[in-house]
Amino acid sequence: MSPASSLHQRPLNKPYTSLFNKSSTDTHSKPYYFQLLLNRTTFLLLLTLVIVLGVFSPWIGDRSTFFSSSRVSNEAKWRGYTLSEAVAYVAKNESTVIVCAVSQPYLPFLNNWLISIVRQKHHEKVLVIAEDYATLYTVNRKWPGHAVLIPPAPDAQVAHKFGSQGFFNFTSRRPRHLLQILELGYNVMYNDVDMVWLADPFPYLKGNHDVYFMDDMTAVKPLDHPNVLPPPGKKGRTYICSCMIYMHPTAGAKLVMKKWIEELQVQPWSKAKKANDQPAFNWALNKTAGQVDLYLLPQAAFPTGGLYFKNQTWVYETKGKHVIIHNNYITGFEKKIKRFKDYNLWLLDDHASESPLGKLE
């Protein structure tokens, strides 16, 4: 028997049709009429409930379906997020973008770096160029709009050892990303994420030079050393670090990026010659020096890791002058973290809440 008919069923000793045949003078007519109204109302309410449950039960029955659908929709949105959209979003009313390139294993370094930038109040200008989709989704879930992936993403999503082919493939994409941002008309600062800001670097980026960079040599320079490109070393080229670069969107800066791309193509990675992007950057600087306005940043403010972590006398003598510290001259994920901890530069353990990403699981 259907639910609808059972709702209107009367006791068997009273014919079903008699409910509608009772006269107004029947002493039982009022109770029957009231029961009819009640049954009709109940039926309509139940019918409405069935319809509502029929429409929404897929969501109510399995809330994970809703969240899964939402997650897929969000991921699709970020997959279609373009570099021009991302740069416009993070720059807003400013003309400068702070860029880093990160793969998933280096998210802890990204977070540590971000904490130090938050303390200098420049984090809203940060754009994370994700080198895998996991990084893209993680950053944008926590900090919407601050990560973009420029296809194609490298296949490998592991922490590459310095000098490996994976490391070369990862870093060789960098000048293309930077050139694209320059072509969009923005100033761009690039940082490796194994860096920590101790002070605001922008007061040091004075003037209207095309490209600003830091030395990678450990030899101590005078505090008032020249800001020009140093002379070439034993290999016929300079030793400038590609870890920290600042550029204005000038023809000169674009020329250096284009030359850097060319040099990477001329000197690809091989087992015999385990190249990385830094020699190619130096060749690009050397070969365009006469056409581009280059600016070497002060060593005391932007020391290489080989100086800051290995010459404590110098660190003491230049105390208060340090701006950005680079944790290079050491390889290995865990070794870098340990060194940062030894020098109280690993901020993540106690200050994760200061990062826009919070504590990453």
GROMACS .gro file of C-alpha atoms in nm:
model
  361
    1MET     CA    1   0.000   0.000   0.000
    2SER     CA    2   0.140   0.342  -0.088
    3PRO     CA    3   0.228   0.601   0.180
    4ALA     CA    4  -0.031   0.840   0.035
    5SER     CA    5  -0.323   0.594   0.064
    6SER     CA    6  -0.225   0.484   0.413
    7LEU     CA    7  -0.238   0.841   0.535
    8HIS     CA    8  -0.608   0.862   0.443
    9GLN     CA    9  -0.708   0.510   0.554
   10ARG     CA   10  -0.999   0.490   0.801
   11PRO     CA   11  -1.089   0.196   1.027
   12LEU     CA   12  -1.225  -0.100   0.830
   13ASN     CA   13  -1.575  -0.078   0.982
   14LYS     CA   14  -1.624   0.263   0.811
   15PRO     CA   15  -1.617   0.275   0.431
   16TYR     CA   16  -1.347   0.506   0.291
   17THR     CA   17  -1.606   0.700   0.082
   18SER     CA   18  -1.826   0.773   0.384
   19LEU     CA   19  -1.580   1.040   0.494
   20PHE     CA   20  -1.696   1.256   0.205
   21ASN     CA   21  -2.071   1.156   0.232
   22LYS     CA   22  -2.139   1.264   0.590
   23SER     CA   23  -2.411   1.527   0.617
   24SER     CA   24  -2.368   1.847   0.813
   25THR     CA   25  -2.613   1.717   1.069
   26ASP     CA   26  -2.407   1.407   1.144
   27THR     CA   27  -2.277   1.428   1.498
   28HIS     CA   28  -1.941   1.286   1.383
   29SER     CA   29  -1.892   1.530   1.089
   30LYS     CA   30  -1.669   1.778   1.274
   31PRO     CA   31  -1.418   1.523   1.399
   32TYR     CA   32  -1.406   1.366   1.052
   33TYR     CA   33  -1.359   1.704   0.887
   34PHE     CA   34  -1.082   1.795   1.131
   35GLN     CA   35  -0.913   1.458   1.069
   36LEU     CA   36  -0.934   1.518   0.694
   37LEU     CA   37  -0.766   1.857   0.723
   38LEU     CA   38  -0.504   1.713   0.954
   39ASN     CA   39  -0.431   1.425   0.719
   40ARG     CA   40  -0.408   1.653   0.416
   41THR     CA   41  -0.174   1.891   0.597
   42THR     CA   42   0.039   1.603   0.720
   43PHE     CA   43   0.052   1.458   0.371
   44LEU     CA   44   0.165   1.791   0.221
   45LEU     CA   45   0.429   1.832   0.489
   46LEU     CA   46   0.560   1.482   0.435
   47LEU     CA   47   0.557   1.530   0.058
   48THR     CA   48   0.755   1.853   0.094
   49LEU     CA   49   1.003   1.679   0.324
   50VAL     CA   50   1.050   1.395   0.076
   51ILE     CA   51   1.118   1.646  -0.204
   52VAL     CA   52   1.366   1.842   0.006
   53LEU     CA   53   1.548   1.528   0.113
   54GLY     CA   54   1.552   1.405  -0.245
   55VAL     CA   55   1.720   1.723  -0.363
   56PHE     CA   56   1.969   1.770  -0.081
   57SER     CA   57   2.036   1.419   0.047
   58PRO     CA   58   2.342   1.375  -0.177
   59TRP     CA   59   2.502   1.667   0.007
   60ILE     CA   60   2.364   1.581   0.349
   61GLY     CA   61   2.441   1.212   0.319
   62ASP     CA   62   2.800   1.270   0.217
   63ARG     CA   63   2.942   1.608   0.314
   64SER     CA   64   3.278   1.504   0.174
   65THR     CA   65   3.122   1.520  -0.173
   66PHE     CA   66   3.057   1.889  -0.125
   67PHE     CA   67   3.408   1.963  -0.001
   68SER     CA   68   3.562   1.745  -0.269
   69SER     CA   69   3.368   1.928  -0.537
   70SER     CA   70   3.471   2.262  -0.388
   71ARG     CA   71   3.836   2.154  -0.376
   72VAL     CA   72   3.831   2.041  -0.740
   73SER     CA   73   3.672   2.371  -0.842
   74ASN     CA   74   3.938   2.567  -0.654
   75GLU     CA   75   4.219   2.364  -0.804
   76ALA     CA   76   4.080   2.419  -1.153
   77LYS     CA   77   4.073   2.793  -1.084
   78TRP     CA   78   4.437   2.802  -0.978
   79ARG     CA   79   4.545   2.586  -1.271
   80GLY     CA   80   4.409   2.856  -1.498
   81TYR     CA   81   4.561   3.143  -1.297
   82THR     CA   82   4.805   3.330  -1.520
   83LEU     CA   83   5.127   3.510  -1.440
   84SER     CA   84   4.985   3.845  -1.551
   85GLU     CA   85   4.684   3.798  -1.321
   86ALA     CA   86   4.904   3.694  -1.031
   87VAL     CA   87   5.148   3.983  -1.071
   88ALA     CA   88   4.867   4.236  -1.094
   89TYR     CA   89   4.710   4.089  -0.781
   90VAL     CA   90   5.018   4.091  -0.557
   91ALA     CA   91   5.152   4.424  -0.684
   92LYS     CA   92   4.814   4.599  -0.651
   93ASN     CA   93   4.899   4.971  -0.638
   94GLU     CA   94   5.273   4.906  -0.617
   95SER     CA   95   5.520   4.862  -0.900
   96THR     CA   96   5.736   4.591  -0.742
   97VAL     CA   97   5.695   4.216  -0.709
   98ILE     CA   98   5.907   3.994  -0.482
   99VAL     CA   99   5.945   3.655  -0.645
  100CYS     CA  100   6.067   3.314  -0.539
  101ALA     CA  101   6.046   2.975  -0.710
  102VAL     CA  102   5.955   2.679  -0.491
  103SER     CA  103   5.889   2.307  -0.517
  104GLN     CA  104   5.701   2.116  -0.247
  105PRO     CA  105   6.002   1.986  -0.047
  106TYR     CA  106   6.114   2.346   0.011
  107LEU     CA  107   5.787   2.471   0.160
  108PRO     CA  108   5.943   2.489   0.510
  109PHE     CA  109   6.216   2.721   0.372
  110LEU     CA  110   5.948   2.929   0.197
  111ASN     CA  111   5.762   2.965   0.526
  112ASN     CA  112   6.078   3.060   0.715
  113TRP     CA  113   6.167   3.320   0.450
  114LEU     CA  114   5.812   3.460   0.457
  115ILE     CA  115   5.821   3.514   0.833
  116SER     CA  116   6.131   3.731   0.792
  117ILE     CA  117   5.964   3.933   0.515
  118VAL     CA  118   5.646   3.981   0.718
  119ARG     CA  119   5.860   4.143   0.986
  120GLN     CA  120   5.974   4.399   0.725
  121LYS     CA  121   5.614   4.451   0.606
  122HIS     CA  122   5.677   4.359   0.243
  123HIS     CA  123   5.502   4.020   0.230
  124GLU     CA  124   5.198   4.140   0.035
  125LYS     CA  125   5.426   4.190  -0.267
  126VAL     CA  126   5.541   3.826  -0.262
  127LEU     CA  127   5.457   3.598  -0.552
  128VAL     CA  128   5.547   3.230  -0.520
  129ILE     CA  129   5.619   3.067  -0.854
  130ALA     CA  130   5.519   2.709  -0.781
  131GLU     CA  131   5.723   2.445  -0.958
  132ASP     CA  132   5.463   2.173  -0.894
  133TYR     CA  133   5.086   2.162  -0.848
  134ALA     CA  134   5.108   2.052  -0.484
  135THR     CA  135   5.286   2.379  -0.402
  136LEU     CA  136   5.039   2.581  -0.609
  137TYR     CA  137   4.740   2.439  -0.424
  138THR     CA  138   4.899   2.450  -0.078
  139VAL     CA  139   5.001   2.815  -0.097
  140ASN     CA  140   4.676   2.937  -0.256
  141ARG     CA  141   4.464   2.743  -0.009
  142LYS     CA  142   4.639   2.921   0.278
  143TRP     CA  143   4.714   3.252   0.102
  144PRO     CA  144   4.485   3.288  -0.202
  145GLY     CA  145   4.634   3.450  -0.509
  146HIS     CA  146   4.998   3.445  -0.399
  147ALA     CA  147   5.111   3.143  -0.600
  148VAL     CA  148   5.112   3.075  -0.972
  149LEU     CA  149   5.238   2.786  -1.182
  150ILE     CA  150   5.386   2.863  -1.522
  151PRO     CA  151   5.344   2.553  -1.741
  152PRO     CA  152   5.494   2.316  -1.803
  153ALA     CA  153   5.572   2.209  -1.449
  154PRO     CA  154   5.893   2.008  -1.410
  155ASP     CA  155   5.819   1.635  -1.382
  156ALA     CA  156   6.016   1.571  -1.064
  157GLN     CA  157   5.878   1.698  -0.732
  158VAL     CA  158   6.167   1.606  -0.508
  159ALA     CA  159   6.432   1.810  -0.334
  160HIS     CA  160   6.711   1.818  -0.591
  161LYS     CA  161   7.072   1.816  -0.486
  162PHE     CA  162   7.279   2.114  -0.597
  163GLY     CA  163   7.452   2.024  -0.924
  164SER     CA  164   7.202   1.755  -1.024
  165GLN     CA  165   7.012   1.758  -1.352
  166GLY     CA  166   6.688   1.809  -1.161
  167PHE     CA  167   6.833   2.115  -0.988
  168PHE     CA  168   6.945   2.252  -1.325
  169ASN     CA  169   6.601   2.195  -1.481
  170PHE     CA  170   6.443   2.369  -1.183
  171THR     CA  171   6.668   2.677  -1.177
  172SER     CA  172   6.703   2.719  -1.553
  173ARG     CA  173   6.339   2.828  -1.572
  174ARG     CA  174   6.412   3.130  -1.352
  175PRO     CA  175   6.524   3.389  -1.612
  176ARG     CA  176   6.218   3.318  -1.826
  177HIS     CA  177   5.988   3.388  -1.532
  178LEU     CA  178   6.173   3.709  -1.446
  179LEU     CA  179   6.176   3.828  -1.806
  180GLN     CA  180   5.800   3.778  -1.829
  181ILE     CA  181   5.746   3.995  -1.523
  182LEU     CA  182   5.975   4.266  -1.662
  183GLU     CA  183   5.781   4.255  -1.988
  184LEU     CA  184   5.465   4.322  -1.786
  185GLY     CA  185   5.624   4.647  -1.668
  186TYR     CA  186   5.705   4.569  -1.304
  187ASN     CA  187   6.018   4.598  -1.092
  188VAL     CA  188   6.108   4.252  -0.973
  189MET     CA  189   6.315   4.121  -0.684
  190TYR     CA  190   6.412   3.756  -0.692
  191ASN     CA  191   6.515   3.564  -0.379
  192ASP     CA  192   6.613   3.205  -0.313
  193VAL     CA  193   6.406   3.081  -0.020
  194ASP     CA  194   6.709   2.966   0.181
  195MET     CA  195   6.748   3.332   0.276
  196VAL     CA  196   6.641   3.535   0.578
  197TRP     CA  197   6.573   3.909   0.589
  198LEU     CA  198   6.715   4.082   0.896
  199ALA     CA  199   6.625   4.431   0.774
  200ASP     CA  200   6.443   4.607   0.490
  201PRO     CA  201   6.651   4.574   0.169
  202PHE     CA  202   6.469   4.838  -0.034
  203PRO     CA  203   6.663   5.140   0.099
  204TYR     CA  204   6.973   4.973  -0.051
  205LEU     CA  205   6.814   4.947  -0.395
  206LYS     CA  206   6.872   5.314  -0.462
  207GLY     CA  207   6.911   5.485  -0.796
  208ASN     CA  208   6.781   5.372  -1.133
  209HIS     CA  209   7.024   5.098  -1.224
  210ASP     CA  210   6.911   4.815  -1.447
  211VAL     CA  211   7.023   4.515  -1.240
  212TYR     CA  212   7.126   4.488  -0.870
  213PHE     CA  213   7.298   4.177  -0.731
  214MET     CA  214   7.526   4.047  -0.453
  215ASP     CA  215   7.876   3.901  -0.463
  216ASP     CA  216   7.928   3.530  -0.396
  217MET     CA  217   8.291   3.564  -0.293
  218THR     CA  218   8.406   3.510   0.064
  219ALA     CA  219   8.698   3.754   0.051
  220VAL     CA  220   8.626   4.053   0.272
  221LYS     CA  221   8.571   4.382   0.087
  222PRO     CA  222   8.609   4.732   0.232
  223LEU     CA  223   8.282   4.873   0.365
  224ASP     CA  224   8.293   5.140   0.095
  225HIS     CA  225   8.378   4.901  -0.189
  226PRO     CA  226   8.279   5.003  -0.544
  227ASN     CA  227   7.932   4.910  -0.662
  228VAL     CA  228   8.050   4.810  -1.008
  229LEU     CA  229   8.077   4.458  -1.145
  230PRO     CA  230   8.392   4.298  -0.995
  231PRO     CA  231   8.671   4.174  -1.222
  232PRO     CA  232   8.653   3.815  -1.356
  233GLY     CA  233   8.800   3.533  -1.150
  234LYS     CA  234   9.010   3.233  -1.250
  235LYS     CA  235   8.743   3.091  -1.483
  236GLY     CA  236   8.725   3.414  -1.680
  237ARG     CA  237   8.395   3.523  -1.532
  238THR     CA  238   8.273   3.695  -1.218
  239TYR     CA  239   8.128   3.521  -0.911
  240ILE     CA  240   7.799   3.699  -0.864
  241CYS     CA  241   7.522   3.514  -0.681
  242SER     CA  242   7.202   3.451  -0.874
  243CYS     CA  243   7.022   3.408  -0.542
  244MET     CA  244   6.925   3.773  -0.503
  245ILE     CA  245   6.851   3.994  -0.803
  246TYR     CA  246   6.658   4.319  -0.829
  247MET     CA  247   6.567   4.475  -1.165
  248HIS     CA  248   6.378   4.765  -1.313
  249PRO     CA  249   6.176   4.689  -1.629
  250THR     CA  250   6.436   4.850  -1.853
  251ALA     CA  251   6.579   4.742  -2.186
  252GLY     CA  252   6.910   4.670  -2.008
  253ALA     CA  253   6.755   4.435  -1.751
  254LYS     CA  254   6.561   4.252  -2.022
  255LEU     CA  255   6.881   4.216  -2.224
  256VAL     CA  256   7.055   4.049  -1.929
  257MET     CA  257   6.767   3.804  -1.884
  258LYS     CA  258   6.765   3.717  -2.255
  259LYS     CA  259   7.140   3.664  -2.248
  260TRP     CA  260   7.106   3.447  -1.939
  261ILE     CA  261   6.854   3.228  -2.122
  262GLU     CA  262   7.092   3.201  -2.417
  263GLU     CA  263   7.384   3.102  -2.195
  264LEU     CA  264   7.179   2.827  -2.031
  265GLN     CA  265   7.100   2.687  -2.373
  266VAL     CA  266   7.467   2.698  -2.473
  267GLN     CA  267   7.579   2.527  -2.151
  268PRO     CA  268   7.320   2.256  -2.074
  269TRP     CA  269   7.357   2.008  -1.792
  270SER     CA  270   7.549   1.686  -1.858
  271LYS     CA  271   7.703   1.415  -1.642
  272ALA     CA  272   8.047   1.541  -1.736
  273LYS     CA  273   7.962   1.904  -1.673
  274LYS     CA  274   7.711   1.937  -1.392
  275ALA     CA  275   7.604   2.292  -1.466
  276ASN     CA  276   7.377   2.518  -1.267
  277ASP     CA  277   7.222   2.851  -1.353
  278GLN     CA  278   7.475   3.073  -1.174
  279PRO     CA  279   7.771   3.051  -1.418
  280ALA     CA  280   7.532   3.131  -1.704
  281PHE     CA  281   7.407   3.436  -1.511
  282ASN     CA  282   7.763   3.556  -1.463
  283TRP     CA  283   7.844   3.510  -1.832
  284ALA     CA  284   7.531   3.710  -1.913
  285LEU     CA  285   7.645   3.993  -1.684
  286ASN     CA  286   8.001   3.989  -1.824
  287LYS     CA  287   7.888   3.988  -2.187
  288THR     CA  288   7.637   4.272  -2.144
  289ALA     CA  289   7.836   4.484  -1.897
  290GLY     CA  290   7.910   4.758  -2.148
  291GLN     CA  291   7.544   4.793  -2.244
  292VAL     CA  292   7.374   4.760  -1.905
  293ASP     CA  293   7.386   4.964  -1.584
  294LEU     CA  294   7.487   4.708  -1.321
  295TYR     CA  295   7.501   4.761  -0.945
  296LEU     CA  296   7.686   4.546  -0.689
  297LEU     CA  297   7.515   4.563  -0.350
  298PRO     CA  298   7.725   4.626  -0.035
  299GLN     CA  299   7.883   4.311   0.100
  300ALA     CA  300   7.819   4.401   0.465
  301ALA     CA  301   7.444   4.415   0.398
  302PHE     CA  302   7.422   4.121   0.157
  303PRO     CA  303   7.693   3.870   0.253
  304THR     CA  304   7.727   3.528   0.100
  305GLY     CA  305   7.681   3.229   0.329
  306GLY     CA  306   8.046   3.141   0.293
  307LEU     CA  307   8.131   3.468   0.467
  308TYR     CA  308   7.846   3.512   0.716
  309PHE     CA  309   7.855   3.159   0.856
  310LYS     CA  310   8.229   3.106   0.843
  311ASN     CA  311   8.389   3.433   0.949
  312GLN     CA  312   8.262   3.526   1.292
  313THR     CA  313   8.518   3.803   1.331
  314TRP     CA  314   8.376   3.975   1.025
  315VAL     CA  315   8.019   3.918   1.147
  316TYR     CA  316   8.105   4.085   1.479
  317GLU     CA  317   8.277   4.379   1.308
  318THR     CA  318   7.982   4.440   1.077
  319LYS     CA  319   7.710   4.379   1.335
  320GLY     CA  320   7.396   4.583   1.267
  321LYS     CA  321   7.471   4.615   0.896
  322HIS     CA  322   7.338   4.277   0.778
  323VAL     CA  323   7.019   4.284   0.569
  324ILE     CA  324   6.971   3.954   0.384
  325ILE     CA  325   7.157   3.635   0.477
  326HIS     CA  326   7.190   3.354   0.225
  327ASN     CA  327   7.235   3.001   0.356
  328ASN     CA  328   7.460   2.883   0.072
  329TYR     CA  329   7.808   2.728   0.071
  330ILE     CA  330   7.641   2.420   0.216
  331THR     CA  331   7.433   2.150   0.052
  332GLY     CA  332   7.159   1.933   0.192
  333PHE     CA  333   6.811   2.008   0.319
  334GLU     CA  334   6.875   1.905   0.681
  335LYS     CA  335   7.220   2.066   0.695
  336LYS     CA  336   7.076   2.401   0.592
  337ILE     CA  337   6.805   2.381   0.857
  338LYS     CA  338   7.057   2.288   1.125
  339ARG     CA  339   7.281   2.580   1.031
  340PHE     CA  340   6.988   2.821   1.044
  341LYS     CA  341   6.897   2.685   1.387
  342ASP     CA  342   7.256   2.716   1.509
  343TYR     CA  343   7.250   3.087   1.417
  344ASN     CA  344   6.895   3.153   1.542
  345LEU     CA  345   6.769   3.210   1.189
  346TRP     CA  346   6.523   2.921   1.175
  347LEU     CA  347   6.211   3.114   1.270
  348LEU     CA  348   5.958   2.852   1.173
  349ASP     CA  349   5.956   2.643   1.491
  350ASP     CA  350   5.848   2.924   1.724
  351HIS     CA  351   5.695   3.182   1.492
  352ALA     CA  352   5.494   2.992   1.229
  353SER     CA  353   5.185   3.197   1.317
  354GLU     CA  354   5.357   3.506   1.174
  355SER     CA  355   5.364   3.355   0.827
  356PRO     CA  356   5.069   3.402   0.588
  357LEU     CA  357   5.085   3.024   0.541
  358GLY     CA  358   5.070   2.946   0.912
  359LYS     CA  359   5.190   2.607   1.027
  360LEU     CA  360   5.215   2.367   0.736
  361GLU     CA  361   5.147   2.002   0.816
   0.00000   0.00000   0.00000
